[in-house]
XYZ file of C-alpha atoms in Angstrom:
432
model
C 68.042 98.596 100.557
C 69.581 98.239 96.906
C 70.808 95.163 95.600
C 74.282 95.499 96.034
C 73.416 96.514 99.682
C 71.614 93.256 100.177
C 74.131 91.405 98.724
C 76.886 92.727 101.119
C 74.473 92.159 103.987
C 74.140 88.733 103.398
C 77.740 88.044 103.667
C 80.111 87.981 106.726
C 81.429 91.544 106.005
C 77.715 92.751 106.264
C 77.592 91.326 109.911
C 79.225 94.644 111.824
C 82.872 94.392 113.371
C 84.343 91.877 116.277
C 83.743 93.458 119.235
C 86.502 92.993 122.143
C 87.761 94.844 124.983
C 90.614 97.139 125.270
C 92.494 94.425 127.509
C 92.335 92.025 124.705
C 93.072 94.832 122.307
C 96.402 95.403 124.449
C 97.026 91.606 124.093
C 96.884 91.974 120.151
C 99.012 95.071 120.116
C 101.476 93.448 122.199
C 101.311 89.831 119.916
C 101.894 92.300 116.763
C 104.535 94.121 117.940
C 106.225 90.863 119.192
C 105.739 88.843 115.318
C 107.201 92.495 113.754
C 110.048 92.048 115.921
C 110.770 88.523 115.098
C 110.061 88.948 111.417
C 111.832 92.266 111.356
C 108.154 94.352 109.937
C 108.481 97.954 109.989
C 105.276 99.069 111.025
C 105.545 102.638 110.835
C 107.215 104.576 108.292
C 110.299 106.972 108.460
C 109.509 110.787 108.214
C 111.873 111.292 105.442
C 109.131 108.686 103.691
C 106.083 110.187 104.433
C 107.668 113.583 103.686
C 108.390 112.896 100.199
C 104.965 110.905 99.731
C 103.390 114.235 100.655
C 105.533 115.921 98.648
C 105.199 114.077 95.662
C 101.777 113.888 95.574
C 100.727 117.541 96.203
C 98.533 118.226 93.368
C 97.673 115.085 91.555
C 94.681 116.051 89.517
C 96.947 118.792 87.625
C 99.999 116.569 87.245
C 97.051 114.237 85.467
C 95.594 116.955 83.489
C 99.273 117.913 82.169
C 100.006 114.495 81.039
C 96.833 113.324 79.358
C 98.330 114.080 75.773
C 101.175 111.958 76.541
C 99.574 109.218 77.639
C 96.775 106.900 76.200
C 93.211 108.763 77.302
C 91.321 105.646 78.359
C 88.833 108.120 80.384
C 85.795 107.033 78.404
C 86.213 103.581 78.244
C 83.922 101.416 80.424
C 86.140 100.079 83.475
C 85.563 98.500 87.066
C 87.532 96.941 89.976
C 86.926 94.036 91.771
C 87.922 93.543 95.615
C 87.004 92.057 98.938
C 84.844 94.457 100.489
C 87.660 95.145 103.128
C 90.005 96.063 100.390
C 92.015 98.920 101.674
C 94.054 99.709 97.847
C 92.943 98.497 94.516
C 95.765 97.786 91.944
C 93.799 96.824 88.812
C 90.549 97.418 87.123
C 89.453 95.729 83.940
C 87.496 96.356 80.776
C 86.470 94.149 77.920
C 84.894 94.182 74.557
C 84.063 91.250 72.384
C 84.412 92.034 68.557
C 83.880 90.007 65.075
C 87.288 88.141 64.992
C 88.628 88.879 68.814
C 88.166 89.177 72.162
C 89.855 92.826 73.377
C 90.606 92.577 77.291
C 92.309 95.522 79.270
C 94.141 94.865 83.215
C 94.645 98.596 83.672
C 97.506 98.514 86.946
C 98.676 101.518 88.968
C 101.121 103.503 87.782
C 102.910 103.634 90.807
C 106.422 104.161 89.467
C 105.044 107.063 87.938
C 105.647 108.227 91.305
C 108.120 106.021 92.802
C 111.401 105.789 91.688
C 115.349 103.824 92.470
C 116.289 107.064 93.383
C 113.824 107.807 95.543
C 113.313 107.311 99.763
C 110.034 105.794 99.113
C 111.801 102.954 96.749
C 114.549 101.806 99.561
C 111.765 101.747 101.751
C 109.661 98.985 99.647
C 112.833 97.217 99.125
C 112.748 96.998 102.943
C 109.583 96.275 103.309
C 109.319 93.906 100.042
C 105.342 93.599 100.574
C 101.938 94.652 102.199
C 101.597 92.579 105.228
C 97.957 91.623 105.704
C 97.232 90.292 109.060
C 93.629 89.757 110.178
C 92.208 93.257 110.820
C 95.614 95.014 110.512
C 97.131 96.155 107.185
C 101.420 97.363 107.258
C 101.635 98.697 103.460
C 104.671 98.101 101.424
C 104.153 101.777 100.122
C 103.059 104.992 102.655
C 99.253 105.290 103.046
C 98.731 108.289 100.779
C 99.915 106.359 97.841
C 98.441 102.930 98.781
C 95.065 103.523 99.222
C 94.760 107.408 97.428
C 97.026 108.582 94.928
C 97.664 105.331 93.048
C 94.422 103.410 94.170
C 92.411 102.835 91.297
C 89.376 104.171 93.138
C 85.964 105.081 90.940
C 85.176 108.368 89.509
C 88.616 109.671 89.885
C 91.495 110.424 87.110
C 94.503 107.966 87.404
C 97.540 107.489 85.627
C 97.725 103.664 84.919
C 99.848 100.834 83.460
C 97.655 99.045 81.138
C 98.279 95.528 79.602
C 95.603 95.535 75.982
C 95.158 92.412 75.366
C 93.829 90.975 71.723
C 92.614 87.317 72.293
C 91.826 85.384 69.294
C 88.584 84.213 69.827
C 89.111 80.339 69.247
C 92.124 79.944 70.845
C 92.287 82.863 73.312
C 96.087 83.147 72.336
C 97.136 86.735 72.305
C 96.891 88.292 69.001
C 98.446 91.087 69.970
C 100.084 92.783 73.409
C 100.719 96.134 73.781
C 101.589 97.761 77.584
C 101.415 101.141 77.696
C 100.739 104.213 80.217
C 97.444 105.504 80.514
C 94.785 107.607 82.162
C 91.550 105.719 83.337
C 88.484 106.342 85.425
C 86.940 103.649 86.791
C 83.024 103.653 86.915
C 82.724 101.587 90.003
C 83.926 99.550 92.674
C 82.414 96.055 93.177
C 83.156 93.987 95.476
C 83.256 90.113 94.979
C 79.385 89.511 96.262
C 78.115 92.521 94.623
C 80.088 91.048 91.295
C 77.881 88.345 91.890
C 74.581 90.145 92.297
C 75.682 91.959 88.910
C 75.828 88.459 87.042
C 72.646 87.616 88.187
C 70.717 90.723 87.425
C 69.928 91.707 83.789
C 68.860 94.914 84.911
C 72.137 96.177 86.850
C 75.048 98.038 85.215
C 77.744 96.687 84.760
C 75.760 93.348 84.140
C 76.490 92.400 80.175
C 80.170 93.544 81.098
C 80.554 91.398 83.965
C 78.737 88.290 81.806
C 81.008 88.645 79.005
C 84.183 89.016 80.961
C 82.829 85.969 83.089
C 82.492 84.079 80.089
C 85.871 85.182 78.660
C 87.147 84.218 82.464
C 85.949 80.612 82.698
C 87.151 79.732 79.051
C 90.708 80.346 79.913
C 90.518 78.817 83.441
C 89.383 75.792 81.237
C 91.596 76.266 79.012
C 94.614 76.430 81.633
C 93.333 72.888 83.700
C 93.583 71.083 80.261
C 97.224 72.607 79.769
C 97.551 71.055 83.243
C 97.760 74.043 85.610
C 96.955 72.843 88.954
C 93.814 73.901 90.373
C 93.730 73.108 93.823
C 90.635 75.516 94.776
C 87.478 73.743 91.937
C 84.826 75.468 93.736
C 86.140 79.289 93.848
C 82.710 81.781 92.553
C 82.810 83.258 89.812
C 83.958 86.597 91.085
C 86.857 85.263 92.215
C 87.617 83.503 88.286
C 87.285 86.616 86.873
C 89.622 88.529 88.606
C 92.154 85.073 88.931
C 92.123 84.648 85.327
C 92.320 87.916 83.892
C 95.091 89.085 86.564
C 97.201 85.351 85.062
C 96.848 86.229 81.494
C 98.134 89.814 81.862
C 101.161 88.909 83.992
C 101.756 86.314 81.575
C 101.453 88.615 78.669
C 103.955 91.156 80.371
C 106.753 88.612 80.905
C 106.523 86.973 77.601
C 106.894 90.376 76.505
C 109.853 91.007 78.321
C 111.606 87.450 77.873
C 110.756 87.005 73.903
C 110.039 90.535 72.806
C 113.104 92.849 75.135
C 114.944 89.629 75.998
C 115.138 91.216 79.224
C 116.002 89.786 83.061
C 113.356 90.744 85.237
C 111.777 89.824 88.290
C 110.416 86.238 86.897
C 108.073 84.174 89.032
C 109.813 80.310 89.125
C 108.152 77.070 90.891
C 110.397 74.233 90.992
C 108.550 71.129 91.069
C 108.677 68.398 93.138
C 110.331 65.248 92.501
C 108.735 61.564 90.846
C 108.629 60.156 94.153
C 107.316 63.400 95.973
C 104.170 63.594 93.870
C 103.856 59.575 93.896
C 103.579 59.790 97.410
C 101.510 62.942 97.423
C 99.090 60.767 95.056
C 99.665 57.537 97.106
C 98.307 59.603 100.162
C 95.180 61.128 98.180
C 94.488 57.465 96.805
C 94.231 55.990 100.145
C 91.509 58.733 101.275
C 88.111 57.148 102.326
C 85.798 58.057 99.119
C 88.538 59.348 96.931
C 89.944 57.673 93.879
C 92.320 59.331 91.265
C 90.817 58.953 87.690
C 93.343 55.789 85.821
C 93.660 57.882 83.008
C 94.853 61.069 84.959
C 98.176 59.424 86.704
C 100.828 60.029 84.152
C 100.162 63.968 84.912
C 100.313 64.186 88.723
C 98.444 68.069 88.222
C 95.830 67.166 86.150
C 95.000 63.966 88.637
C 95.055 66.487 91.168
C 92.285 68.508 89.180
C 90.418 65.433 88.334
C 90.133 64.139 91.926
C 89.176 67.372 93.451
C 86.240 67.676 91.309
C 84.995 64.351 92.358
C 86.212 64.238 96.116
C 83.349 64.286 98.784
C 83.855 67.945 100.464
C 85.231 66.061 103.714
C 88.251 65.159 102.268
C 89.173 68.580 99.723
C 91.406 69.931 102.753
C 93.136 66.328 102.724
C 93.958 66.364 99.598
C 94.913 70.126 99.370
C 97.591 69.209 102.126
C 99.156 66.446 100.779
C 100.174 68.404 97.760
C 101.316 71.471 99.693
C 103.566 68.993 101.728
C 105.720 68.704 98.916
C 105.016 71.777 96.820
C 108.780 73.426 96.741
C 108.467 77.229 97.361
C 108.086 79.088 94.265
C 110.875 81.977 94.085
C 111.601 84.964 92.631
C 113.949 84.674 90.057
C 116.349 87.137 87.479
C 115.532 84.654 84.572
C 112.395 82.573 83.839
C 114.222 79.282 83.076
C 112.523 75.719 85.241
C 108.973 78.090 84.837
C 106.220 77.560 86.713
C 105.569 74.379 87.793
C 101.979 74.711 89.313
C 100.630 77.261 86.722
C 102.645 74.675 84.130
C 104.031 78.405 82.258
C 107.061 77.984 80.529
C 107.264 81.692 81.413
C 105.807 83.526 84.715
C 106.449 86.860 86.878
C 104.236 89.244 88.708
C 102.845 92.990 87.546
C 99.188 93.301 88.781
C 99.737 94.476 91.849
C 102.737 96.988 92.330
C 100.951 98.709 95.196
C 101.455 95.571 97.599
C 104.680 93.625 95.850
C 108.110 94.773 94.977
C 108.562 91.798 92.288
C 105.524 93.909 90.265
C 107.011 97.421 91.172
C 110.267 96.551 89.484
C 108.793 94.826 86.869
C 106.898 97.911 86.127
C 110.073 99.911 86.310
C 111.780 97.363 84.004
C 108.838 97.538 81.260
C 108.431 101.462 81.748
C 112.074 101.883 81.053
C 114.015 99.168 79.908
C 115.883 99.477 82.476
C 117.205 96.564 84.558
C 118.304 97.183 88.306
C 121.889 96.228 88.895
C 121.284 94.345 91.648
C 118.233 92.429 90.783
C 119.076 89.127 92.033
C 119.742 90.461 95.344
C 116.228 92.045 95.159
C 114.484 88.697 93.702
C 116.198 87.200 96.807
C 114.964 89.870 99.294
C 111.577 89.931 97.874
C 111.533 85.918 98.237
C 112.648 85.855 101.931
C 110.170 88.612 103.020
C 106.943 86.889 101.384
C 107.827 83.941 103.534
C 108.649 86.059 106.728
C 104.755 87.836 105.591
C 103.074 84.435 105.484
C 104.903 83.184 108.575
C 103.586 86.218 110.372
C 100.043 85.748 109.381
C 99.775 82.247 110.473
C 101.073 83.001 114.040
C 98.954 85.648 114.136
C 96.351 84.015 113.118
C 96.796 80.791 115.377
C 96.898 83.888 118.428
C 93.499 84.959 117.503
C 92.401 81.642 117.852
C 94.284 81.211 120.941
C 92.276 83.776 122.667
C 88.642 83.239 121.022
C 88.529 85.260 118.158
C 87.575 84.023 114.354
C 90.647 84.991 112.476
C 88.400 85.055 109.183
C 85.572 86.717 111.044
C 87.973 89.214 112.220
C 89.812 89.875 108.839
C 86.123 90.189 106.705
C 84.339 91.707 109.255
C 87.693 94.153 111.093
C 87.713 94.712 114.945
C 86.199 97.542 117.104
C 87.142 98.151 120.626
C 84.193 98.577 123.239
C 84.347 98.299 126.952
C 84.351 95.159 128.905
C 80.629 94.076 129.815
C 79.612 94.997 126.185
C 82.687 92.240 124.823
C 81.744 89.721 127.516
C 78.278 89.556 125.274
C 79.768 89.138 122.395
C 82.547 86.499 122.693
């Protein structure tokens, strides 16, 4: 078994599938189609949609071939993705190179207006849709299949047309030097997931290895960086897999709308957290303070985020979903917003908005749109809006489905890492 075999093995996702029986897989069909109703979730897609999908993406590797002179030819330059092992699309891939004076860091993104348009039936229907819904075991794209996990998946040892943020990080500071966001052609080399990312750290021998240290390295310096700022970081334990891909995804999108708000001067689809009032955090804080074996550092009070961050790293493990809570009780809902002003209060960015992952939101597909041509839609705050209201309808969805699953026996996390497979009813009577 190779390493990155083991590693997978080892984890939850390596375990096989949740087996149930067909009457519970009726009762799960039935809950599903019940939450789409009430959240108003298309799950399947009109014919005019899939028609044009196919249509549009006839003969991809020719349509790449034809536009490689007019695009940046990144082909040759060493790049990977990074994804749970269930990932069913992967919207970015990175590559990084440390020089004299600078870091260089690429977030190559799918160029999926390169294929989807305002004009187009596969644009009203994201609008409608507004996101991928991801449900435990059961994926409803934002985008028809063909696109979301073929044409514009940034899957390894294939040609695709890209969006790609080049990033020149001072190497000091980490500030940008320089941005530029351009179209490209890439081939990525390989597709880790997040434990085999982890084998690859660990092992001098395996490729990918001084790539994955140096972007690591790169990684955890600006996730410093960002908790001294005082960007809240309520998760102080996440691997460094998951850093990696956090960090590098932040500093892109970041890099994109500071473009757009400094550079164009643009409205776009801006990411804006309101945050909470003096006496919400005080009593947030109160309530951590009064946890059994939890004390907020003296010196961290006047900044209610970085006492957060200081806490959580001393907390006993009991008491991290405690504390977790009583901030998210009074965490306003960020929005989506047509200018950037208030920022974002739990990154603490004067200046935030989405564009890593235009295969699963609208905010980044427009946003890609917007950078690609300048051009703003005319009724953009009735899309921030829309986009807003169905993330919340998404995340309401997924916990009632979730709570179901638990309802009737099943592991929701089991059954999202691990997926479900249908078997007949002595052989599910063994298993749950």
């Amino acid at each position: 078994m190779s390493d990155d075999a083991q590693a997978d093995a080892g984890t939850a996702e390596g375990q096989g599938p949740v087996e149930i029986s067909e009457d519970l897989a009726r009762h799960l069909e039935n809950k599903r189609e019940e939450l789409f109703e009430k959240f108003e979730i298309r799950d399947e897609f009109p014919d005019e949609v899939l028609e044009e999908a196919e249509d549009r993406t006839q003969d991809v590797q020719s349509e790449i071939t034809g536009e490689i002179d007019e695009r940046e030819d990144l082909r040759e330059l060493t790049t990977w993705t990074t994804d749970p092992i269930d990932a069913q699309d992967f919207d970015d891939a990175l590559s990084v190179e440390e020089r004299d004076d600078e870091y260089v860091l690429w977030v190559h993104i799918a160029d999926v207006t390169h294929y989807v348009h305002p004009e187009s039936a596969m644009w009203a229907e994201a609008v409608e849709r507004s996101n991928t819904v991801y449900l435990p075991g059961y994926t409803i794209h934002m985008l028809p299949p063909v696109l979301a996990e073929s044409v514009c998946s940034l899957v390894p040892n294939e040609e695709r047309f890209a969006h790609t943020v080049e990033m020149h990080l001072d190497k000091e500071t980490l500030t940008y030097e320089t941005i530029d966001i351009y179209k490209s052609v890439i081939e990525s080399d390989e597709r880790l997931t997040y434990s085999q990312a982890e084998n690859r750290l660990e092992d001098p021998d395996a490729p990918l290895h001084d790539e994955n240290v140096l972007v690591h390295e790169l990684a955890d310096r600006m996730h410093e960086q960002r908790k001294e700022d005082g960007s809240l970081v309520l998760n102080p334990s996440r691997d460094r897999a998951h850093t990696i891909i956090e960090e590098c995804m932040l500093k892109a999108n970041k890099a994109v709308t500071h473009t757009l708000m400094w550079d164009r001067g643009v409205e776009a689809m801006y990411r804006v957290h309101p945050q909470p009032s003096p006496d919400e955090w005080s009593k947030a804080l109160q309530e951590i303070q009064d946890l059994d074996g939890v004390s907020i550092p003296g010196d961290t009070w006047e900044d209610p985020r970085k006492a957060v961050n200081a806490t959580l790293e001393e907390a006993p493990g009991r008491q991290l979903d405690k504390i977790q809570w009583a901030v998210m009780k009074v965490m306003p809902r960020a929005r989506y917003m047509n200018d950037p002003f208030g920022g974002h209060h739990a990154l603490n960015f004067e200046i935030y908005g989405h564009f890593t992952s235009p295969i699963r939101r609208l905010s980044d597909l427009i946003n890609h749109w917007i950078v690609y041509q300048n051009d703003v839609p005319e009724n953009l705050v009735e899309l921030c809006d829309r986009a807003s209201d169905k993330q919340k309808d998404a995340e309401q969805c997924e916990r009632e489905y979730k709570g179901f699953l638990q309802e009737v026996g099943l592991d929701p996390m089991a059954v999202n890492n691990r997926g479900i497979e249908v078997v007949d009813e002595d052989e599910a009577e063994k298993t749950l």
